[in-house]
Coordinates of C-alpha atoms and ligand atoms in Angstrom, one line a residue:
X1 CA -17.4 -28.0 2.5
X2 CA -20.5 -28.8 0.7
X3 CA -21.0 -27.1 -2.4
X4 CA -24.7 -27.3 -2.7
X5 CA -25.8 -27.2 0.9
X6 CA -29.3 -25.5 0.8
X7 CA -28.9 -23.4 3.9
X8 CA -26.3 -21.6 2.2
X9 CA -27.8 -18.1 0.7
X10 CA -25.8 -18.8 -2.8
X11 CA -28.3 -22.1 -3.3
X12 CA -31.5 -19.7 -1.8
X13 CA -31.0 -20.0 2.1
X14 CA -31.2 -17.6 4.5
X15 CA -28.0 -14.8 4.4
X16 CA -26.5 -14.1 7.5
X17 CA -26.1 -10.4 6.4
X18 CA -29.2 -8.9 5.3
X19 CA -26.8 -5.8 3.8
X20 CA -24.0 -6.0 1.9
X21 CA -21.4 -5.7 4.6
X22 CA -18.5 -3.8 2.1
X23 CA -15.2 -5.0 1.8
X24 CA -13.4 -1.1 3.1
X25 CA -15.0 1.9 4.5
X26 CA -12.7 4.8 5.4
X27 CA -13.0 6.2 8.6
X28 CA -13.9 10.0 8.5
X29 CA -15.3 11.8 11.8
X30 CA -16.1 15.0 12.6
X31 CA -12.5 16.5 13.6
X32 CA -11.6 15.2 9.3
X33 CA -15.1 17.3 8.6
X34 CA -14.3 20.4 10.8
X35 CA -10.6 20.5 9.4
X36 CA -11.5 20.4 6.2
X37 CA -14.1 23.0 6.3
X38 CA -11.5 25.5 8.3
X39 CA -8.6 24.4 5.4
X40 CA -11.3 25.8 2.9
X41 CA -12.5 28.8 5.0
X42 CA -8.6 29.7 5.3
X43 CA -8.5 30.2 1.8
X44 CA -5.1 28.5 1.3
X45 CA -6.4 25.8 -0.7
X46 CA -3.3 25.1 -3.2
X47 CA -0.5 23.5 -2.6
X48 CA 1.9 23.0 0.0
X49 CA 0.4 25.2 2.8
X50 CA 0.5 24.9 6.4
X51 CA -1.1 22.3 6.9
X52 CA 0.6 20.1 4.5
X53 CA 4.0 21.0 6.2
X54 CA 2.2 20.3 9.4
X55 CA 1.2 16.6 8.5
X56 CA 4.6 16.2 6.8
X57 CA 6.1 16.9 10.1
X58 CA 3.7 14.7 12.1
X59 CA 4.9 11.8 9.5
X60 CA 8.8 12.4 10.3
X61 CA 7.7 12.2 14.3
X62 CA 6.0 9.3 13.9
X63 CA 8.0 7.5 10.7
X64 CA 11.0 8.2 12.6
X65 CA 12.8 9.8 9.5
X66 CA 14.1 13.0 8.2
X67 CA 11.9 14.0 5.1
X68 CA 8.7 13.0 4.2
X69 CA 7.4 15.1 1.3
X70 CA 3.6 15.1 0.7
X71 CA 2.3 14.1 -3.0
X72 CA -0.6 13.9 -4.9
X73 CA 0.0 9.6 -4.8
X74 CA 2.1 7.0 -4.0
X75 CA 2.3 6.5 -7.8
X76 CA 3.7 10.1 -8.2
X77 CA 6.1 9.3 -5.1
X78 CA 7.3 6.2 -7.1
X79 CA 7.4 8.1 -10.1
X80 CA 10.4 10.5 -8.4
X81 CA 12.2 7.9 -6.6
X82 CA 13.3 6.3 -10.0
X83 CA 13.7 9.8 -11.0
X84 CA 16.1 11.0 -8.7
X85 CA 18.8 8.9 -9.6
X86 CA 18.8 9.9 -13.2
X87 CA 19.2 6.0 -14.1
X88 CA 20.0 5.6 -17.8
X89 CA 17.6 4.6 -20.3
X90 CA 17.0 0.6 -20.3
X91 CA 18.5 0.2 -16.7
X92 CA 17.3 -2.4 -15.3
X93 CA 14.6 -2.5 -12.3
X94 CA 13.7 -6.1 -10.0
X95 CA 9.9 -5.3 -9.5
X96 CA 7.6 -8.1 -7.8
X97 CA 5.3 -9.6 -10.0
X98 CA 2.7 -9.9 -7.6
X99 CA 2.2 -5.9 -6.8
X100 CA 0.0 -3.2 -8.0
X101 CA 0.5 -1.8 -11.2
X102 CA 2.0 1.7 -9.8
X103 CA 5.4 0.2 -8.5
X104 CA 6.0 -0.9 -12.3
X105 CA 4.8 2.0 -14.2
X106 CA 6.6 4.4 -12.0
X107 CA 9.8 3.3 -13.2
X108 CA 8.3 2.7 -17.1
X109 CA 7.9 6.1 -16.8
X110 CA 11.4 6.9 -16.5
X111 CA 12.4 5.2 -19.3
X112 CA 13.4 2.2 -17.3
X113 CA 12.7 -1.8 -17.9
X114 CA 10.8 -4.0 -15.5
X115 CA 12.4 -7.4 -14.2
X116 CA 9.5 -9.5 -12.7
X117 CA 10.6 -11.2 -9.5
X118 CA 8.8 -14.0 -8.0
X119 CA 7.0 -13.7 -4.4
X120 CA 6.8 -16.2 -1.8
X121 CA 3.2 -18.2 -2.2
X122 CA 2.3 -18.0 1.4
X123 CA 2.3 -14.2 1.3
X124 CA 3.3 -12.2 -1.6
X125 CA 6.4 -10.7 -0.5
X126 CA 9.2 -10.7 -2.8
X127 CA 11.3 -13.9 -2.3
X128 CA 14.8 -13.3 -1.3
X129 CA 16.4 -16.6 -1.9
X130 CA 15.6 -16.1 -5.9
X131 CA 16.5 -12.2 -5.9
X132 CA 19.7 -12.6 -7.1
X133 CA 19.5 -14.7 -10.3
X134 CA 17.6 -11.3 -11.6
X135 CA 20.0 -9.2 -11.4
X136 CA 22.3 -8.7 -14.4
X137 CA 25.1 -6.1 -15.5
X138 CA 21.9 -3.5 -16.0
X139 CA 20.3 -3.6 -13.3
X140 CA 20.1 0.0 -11.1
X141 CA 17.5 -0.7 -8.4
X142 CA 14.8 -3.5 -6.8
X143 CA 11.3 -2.3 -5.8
X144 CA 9.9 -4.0 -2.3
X145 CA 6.6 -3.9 -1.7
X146 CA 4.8 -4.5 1.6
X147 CA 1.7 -6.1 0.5
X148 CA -1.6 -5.7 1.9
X149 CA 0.8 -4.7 5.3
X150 CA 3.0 -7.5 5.6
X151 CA 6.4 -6.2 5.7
X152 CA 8.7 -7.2 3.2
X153 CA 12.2 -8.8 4.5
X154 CA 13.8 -5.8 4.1
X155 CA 17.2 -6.7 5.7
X156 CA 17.9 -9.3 3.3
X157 CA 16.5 -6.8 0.0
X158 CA 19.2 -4.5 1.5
X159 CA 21.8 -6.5 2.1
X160 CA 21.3 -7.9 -1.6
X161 CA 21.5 -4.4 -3.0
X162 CA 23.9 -3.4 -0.8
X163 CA 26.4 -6.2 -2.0
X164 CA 25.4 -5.1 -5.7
X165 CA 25.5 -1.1 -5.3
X166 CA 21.0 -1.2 -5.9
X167 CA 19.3 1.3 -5.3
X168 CA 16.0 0.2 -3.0
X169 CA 12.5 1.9 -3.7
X170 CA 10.4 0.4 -0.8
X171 CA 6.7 0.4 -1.7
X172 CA 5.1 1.0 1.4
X173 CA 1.9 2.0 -0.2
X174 CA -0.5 -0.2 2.2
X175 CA 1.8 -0.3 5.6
X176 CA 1.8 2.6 7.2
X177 CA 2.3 1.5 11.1
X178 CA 3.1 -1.7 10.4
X179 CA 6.5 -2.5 12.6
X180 CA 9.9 -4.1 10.7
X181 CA 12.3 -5.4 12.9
X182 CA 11.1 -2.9 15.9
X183 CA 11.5 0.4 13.1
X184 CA 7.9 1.7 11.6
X185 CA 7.5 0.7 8.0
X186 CA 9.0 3.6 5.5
X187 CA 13.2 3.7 7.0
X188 CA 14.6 0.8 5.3
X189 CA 14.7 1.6 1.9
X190 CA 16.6 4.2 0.0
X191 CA 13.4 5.9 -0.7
X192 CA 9.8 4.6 0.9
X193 CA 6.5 5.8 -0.6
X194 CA 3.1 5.6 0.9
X195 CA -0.3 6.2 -0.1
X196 CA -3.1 7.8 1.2
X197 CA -5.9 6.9 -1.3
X198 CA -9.1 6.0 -0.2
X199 CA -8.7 2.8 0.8
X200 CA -5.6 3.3 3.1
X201 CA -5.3 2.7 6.8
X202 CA -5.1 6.8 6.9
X203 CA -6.3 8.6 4.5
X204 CA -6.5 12.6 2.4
X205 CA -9.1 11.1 -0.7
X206 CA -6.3 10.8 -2.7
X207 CA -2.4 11.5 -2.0
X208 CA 0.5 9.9 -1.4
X209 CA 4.2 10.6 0.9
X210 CA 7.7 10.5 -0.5
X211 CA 9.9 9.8 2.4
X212 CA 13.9 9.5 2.5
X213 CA 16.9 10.0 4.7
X214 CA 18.9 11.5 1.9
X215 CA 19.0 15.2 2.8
X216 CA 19.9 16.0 -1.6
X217 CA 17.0 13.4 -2.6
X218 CA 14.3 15.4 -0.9
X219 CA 15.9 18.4 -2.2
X220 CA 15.6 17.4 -5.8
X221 CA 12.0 15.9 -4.9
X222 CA 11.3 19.5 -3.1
X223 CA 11.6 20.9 -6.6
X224 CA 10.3 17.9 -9.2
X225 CA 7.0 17.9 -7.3
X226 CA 6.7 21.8 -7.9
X227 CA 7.0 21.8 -11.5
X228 CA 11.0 22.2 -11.3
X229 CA 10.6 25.3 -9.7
X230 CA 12.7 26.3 -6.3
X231 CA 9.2 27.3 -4.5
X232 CA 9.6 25.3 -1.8
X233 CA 12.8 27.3 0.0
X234 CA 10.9 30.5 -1.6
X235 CA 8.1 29.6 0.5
X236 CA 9.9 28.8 3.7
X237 CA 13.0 31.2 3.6
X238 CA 10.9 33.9 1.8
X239 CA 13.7 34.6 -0.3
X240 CA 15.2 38.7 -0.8
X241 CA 14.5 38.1 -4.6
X242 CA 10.5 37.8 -4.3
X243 CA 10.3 35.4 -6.8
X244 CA 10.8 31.8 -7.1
X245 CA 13.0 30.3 -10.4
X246 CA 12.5 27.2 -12.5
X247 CA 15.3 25.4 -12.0
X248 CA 14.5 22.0 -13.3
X249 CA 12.2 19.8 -15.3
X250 CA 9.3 18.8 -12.7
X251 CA 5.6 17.8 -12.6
X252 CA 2.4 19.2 -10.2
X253 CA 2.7 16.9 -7.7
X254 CA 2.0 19.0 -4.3
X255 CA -1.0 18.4 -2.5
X256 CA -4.1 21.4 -1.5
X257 CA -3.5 22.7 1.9
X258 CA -7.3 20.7 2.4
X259 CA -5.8 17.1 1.7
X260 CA -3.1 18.6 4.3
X261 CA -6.0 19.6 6.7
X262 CA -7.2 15.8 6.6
X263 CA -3.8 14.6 6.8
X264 CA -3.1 15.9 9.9
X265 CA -6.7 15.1 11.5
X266 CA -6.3 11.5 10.5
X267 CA -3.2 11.5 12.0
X268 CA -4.1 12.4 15.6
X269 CA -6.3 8.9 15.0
X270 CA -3.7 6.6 13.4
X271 CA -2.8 4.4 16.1
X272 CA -6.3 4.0 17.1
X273 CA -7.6 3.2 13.9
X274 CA -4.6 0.7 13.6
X275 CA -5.4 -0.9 16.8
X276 CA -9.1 -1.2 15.9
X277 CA -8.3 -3.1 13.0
X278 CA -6.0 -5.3 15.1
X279 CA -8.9 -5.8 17.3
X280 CA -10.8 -7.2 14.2
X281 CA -7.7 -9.2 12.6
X282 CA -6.9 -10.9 15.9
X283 CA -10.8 -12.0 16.4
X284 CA -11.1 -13.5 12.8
X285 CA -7.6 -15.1 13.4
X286 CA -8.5 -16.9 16.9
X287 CA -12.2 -17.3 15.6
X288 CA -11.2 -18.6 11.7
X289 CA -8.4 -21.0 13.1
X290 CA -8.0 -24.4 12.4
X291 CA -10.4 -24.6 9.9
X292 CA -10.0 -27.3 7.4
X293 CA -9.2 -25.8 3.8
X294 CA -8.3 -22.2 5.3
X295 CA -5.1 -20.2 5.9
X296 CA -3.7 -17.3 6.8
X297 CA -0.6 -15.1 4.8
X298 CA 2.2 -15.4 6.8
X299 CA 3.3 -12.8 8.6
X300 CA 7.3 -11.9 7.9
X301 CA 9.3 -13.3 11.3
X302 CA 10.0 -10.1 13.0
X303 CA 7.7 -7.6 12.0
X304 CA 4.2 -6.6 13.0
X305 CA 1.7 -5.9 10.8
X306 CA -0.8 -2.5 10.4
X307 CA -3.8 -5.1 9.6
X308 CA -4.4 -2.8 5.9
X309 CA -6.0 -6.1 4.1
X310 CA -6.6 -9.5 6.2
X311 CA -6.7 -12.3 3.7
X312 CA -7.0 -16.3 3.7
X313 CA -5.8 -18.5 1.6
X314 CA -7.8 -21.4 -0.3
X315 CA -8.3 -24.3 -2.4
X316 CA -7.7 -22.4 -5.2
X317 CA -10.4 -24.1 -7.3
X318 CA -13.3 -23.6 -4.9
X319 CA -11.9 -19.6 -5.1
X320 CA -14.3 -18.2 -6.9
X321 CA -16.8 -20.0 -5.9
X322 CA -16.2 -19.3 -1.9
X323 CA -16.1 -15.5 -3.2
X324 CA -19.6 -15.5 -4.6
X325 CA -21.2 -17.3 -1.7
X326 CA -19.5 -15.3 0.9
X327 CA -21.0 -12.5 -1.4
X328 CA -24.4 -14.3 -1.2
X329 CA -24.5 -14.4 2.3
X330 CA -23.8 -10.8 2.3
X331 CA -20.1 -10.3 2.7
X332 CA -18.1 -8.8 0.5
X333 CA -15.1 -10.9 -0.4
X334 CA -12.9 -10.3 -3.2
X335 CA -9.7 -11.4 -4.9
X336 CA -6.6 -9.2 -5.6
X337 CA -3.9 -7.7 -7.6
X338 CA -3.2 -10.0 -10.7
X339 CA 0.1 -10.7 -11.0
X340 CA 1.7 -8.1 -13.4
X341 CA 2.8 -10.8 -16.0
X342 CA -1.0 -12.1 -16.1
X343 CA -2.1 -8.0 -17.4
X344 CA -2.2 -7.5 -21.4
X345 CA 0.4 -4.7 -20.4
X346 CA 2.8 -6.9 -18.6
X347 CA 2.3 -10.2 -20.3
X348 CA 5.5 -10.1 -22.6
X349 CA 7.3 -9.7 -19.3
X350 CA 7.0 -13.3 -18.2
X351 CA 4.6 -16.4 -17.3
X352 CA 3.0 -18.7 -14.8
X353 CA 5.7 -21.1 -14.8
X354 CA 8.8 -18.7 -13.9
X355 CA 6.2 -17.2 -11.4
X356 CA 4.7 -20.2 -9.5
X357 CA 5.2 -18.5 -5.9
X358 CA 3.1 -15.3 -7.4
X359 CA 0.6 -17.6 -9.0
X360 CA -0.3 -19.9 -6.1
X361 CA -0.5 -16.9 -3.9
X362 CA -2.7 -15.4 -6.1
X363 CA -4.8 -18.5 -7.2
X364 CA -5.7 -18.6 -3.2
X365 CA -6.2 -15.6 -2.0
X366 CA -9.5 -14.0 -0.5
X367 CA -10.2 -10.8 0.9
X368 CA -12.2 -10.3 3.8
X369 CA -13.9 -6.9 5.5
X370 CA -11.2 -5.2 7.5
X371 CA -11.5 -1.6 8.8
X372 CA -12.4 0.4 11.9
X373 CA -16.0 1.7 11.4
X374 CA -16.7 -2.3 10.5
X375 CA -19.3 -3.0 13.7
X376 CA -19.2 -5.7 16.6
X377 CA -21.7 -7.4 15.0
X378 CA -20.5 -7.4 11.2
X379 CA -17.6 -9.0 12.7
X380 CA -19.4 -11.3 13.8
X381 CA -21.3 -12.4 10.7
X382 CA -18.0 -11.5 8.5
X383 CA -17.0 -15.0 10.8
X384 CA -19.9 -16.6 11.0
X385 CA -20.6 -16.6 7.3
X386 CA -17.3 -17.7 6.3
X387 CA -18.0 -20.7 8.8
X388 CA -20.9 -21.5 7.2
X389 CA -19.8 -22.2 3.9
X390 CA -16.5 -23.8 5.4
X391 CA -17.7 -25.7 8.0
X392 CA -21.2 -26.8 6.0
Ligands
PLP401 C1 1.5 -1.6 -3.6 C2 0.9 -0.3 -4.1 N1 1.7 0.6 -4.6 C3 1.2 1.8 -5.1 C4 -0.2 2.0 -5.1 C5 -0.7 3.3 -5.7 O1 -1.2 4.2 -4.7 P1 -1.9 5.6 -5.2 O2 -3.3 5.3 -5.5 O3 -1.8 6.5 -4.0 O4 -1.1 6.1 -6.3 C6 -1.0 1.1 -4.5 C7 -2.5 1.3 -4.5 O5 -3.3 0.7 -3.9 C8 -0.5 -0.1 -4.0 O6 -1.3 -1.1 -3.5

């Protein structure tokens, strides 16, 4: 790599990209359009209407599980799963350090306290060998999160918990169709949440799925999502009474009957727009191989993953500086999630050195363009610019 090669468009050469080819575009066609307008001509637009029940359905089908419960966000799903178990104040939670902010808060909410785990550094995923020397006398439950798509090893997280009575909260917010051991993403935890925000493999704008085997957890999440009240069974038994009762303490959580609509007309496209970015991840990965300086995240033995993010890994002090010439040539590369501990929020929780798996991960870790609507020839530049500057 040569730094101040002048072909390259961050020392005034030519780009390869004369737009800004974006880092995620969500893929919306006309059957998203034309269900959303029919939601709104319907005029069910609140909560919980058909159409939500419909995509929750489609979800169990394809999930493979018993409940899935449709929210307003994966944060808001995360929120109930450390609600349901009533934890006491102060119990303890594991919670990677190198996740998104949501998985933490969500159980901050409930009154609980973070312990920061450390990741492996060649891809993020909580590290089982050191999961046990955080648990203590207080601790209630570990969070697993599938980052960027990459299952996380959940047979050993459940064993672990198993062997300790934990309660697991799989964060499955980015891997939906990504495979674990044979078994869709969202069955191995206690409680699996997903999220269907904009920049999600499937997505309703914002939005989120709470998904369990426990037939008295969805129950109680039936009710906490609809402001503690019992409308749920009122709407689908259509109770004698003709009125619903509050029944428990409970937030708005439901999602309209339009995010539904979407739901269930970006599910009819799922697999394909999973196997389009497979298409993209496999070209970068036969095209980007072998290159001196560059890696890829490792992929957890036994799993297959949905493609959500496709990283590399660098020289971590070139980083920043492959991001912005990447960028100059047109290609939007970026960095992601800062570890918890490294957040003014987080930062009395711990440091670099008891998270040197999390840091080196992070310290190399770049983001390229992956998502269906991204064309044959973006791909090819995505590749060809990142060969320039690694190869110049
Ligand atoms: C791991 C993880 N958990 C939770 C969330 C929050 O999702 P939402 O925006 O649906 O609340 C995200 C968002 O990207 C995420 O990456």
């Amino acid at each position: 790599m040569n730094k101040s090669n002048p072909s390259l468009a961050i020392n005034g050469g030519p780009k390869i990209s004369e737009h800004n080819i974006l880092i995620h575009v969500p893929f919306l066609d006309e059957d998203d359009f034309k269900a959303v307008e029919t939601a709104t001509r319907s005029t069910f637009v609140s909560g919980d209407g058909p159409d939500c029940r419909k995509f929750e359905s489609m979800l169990c089908d394809y999930l493979g599980v018993k409940h899935v419960l449709f929210v307003n966000s994966a944060t808001t799903a995360l929120e109930m799963a450390f609600r349901v178990k009533n934890f006491p104040p102060g119990a303890e939670v594991i919670c990677p350090d190198f996740t998104y902010t949501s998985t933490a808060i969500a159980a901050l909410y409930n009154n609980l306290k973070i312990v920061l785990a450390d990741v492996y550094p060649d891809n993020g995923s909580l590290d089982v060998t050191k999961l046990e020397s955080y648990i203590t006398d207080k601790t209630v439950a570990i969070a697993a999160v599938d980052y960027g798509g990459i299952p996380a090893e959940m047979d050993e997280i459940m064993s672990i918990a198993r062997k300790h009575n934990l309660f697991v909260v799989h964060d499955t917010a980015q891997s939906l169709g990504s495979l674990y051991k044979g078994r869709k993403t969202g069955s191995q935890g206690d409680v699996s949440t997903f999220s269907f925000h904009g920049t999600k493999n499937l997505t309703t704008g914002e939005g989120g799925a709470f998904v369990t085997n426990d037939d008295s957890i969805a129950e109680r999440v039936k009710i906490l999502r609809e402001k503690g009240t019992d409308k749920y069974s009122f709407l689908t038994d259509n109770k004698d009474r003709g009125y619903y009762e509050y029944i428990d303490i409970g937030n708005s959580y439901v999602q309209s009957n339009i995010n539904g609509a979407l739901g269930v007309a970006q599910m009819r496209k799922l697999d394909w727009m999973n196997s389009e970015r497979k298409r993209i991840a496999e070209f970068y990965l036969q095209e980007l191989a072998g290159i001196e300086g560059l890696e890829f995240p490792r992929i957890t033995a036994g799993s297959e993953h949905n493609w959500h993010l496709f990283g590399i890994l660098v020289d971590p002090d070139s980083r920043f500086w492959i991001m912005d010439a990447l960028r100059a040539e047109g290609i939007m590369s970026n960095v992601h999630y800062t570890p918890l501990h490294r957040n003014r929020f987080y930062s009395n929780l711990s440091n670099d050195d008891a998270m040197p798996g999390s840091m080196r991960f992070y310290n190399r870790l770049l983001r390229l363009p992956i998502y269906p609507s991204l064309s044959e020839v973006e791909r090819e530049w995505v590749v060809a610019g990142v060969k320039k500057i690694f190869l110049s």
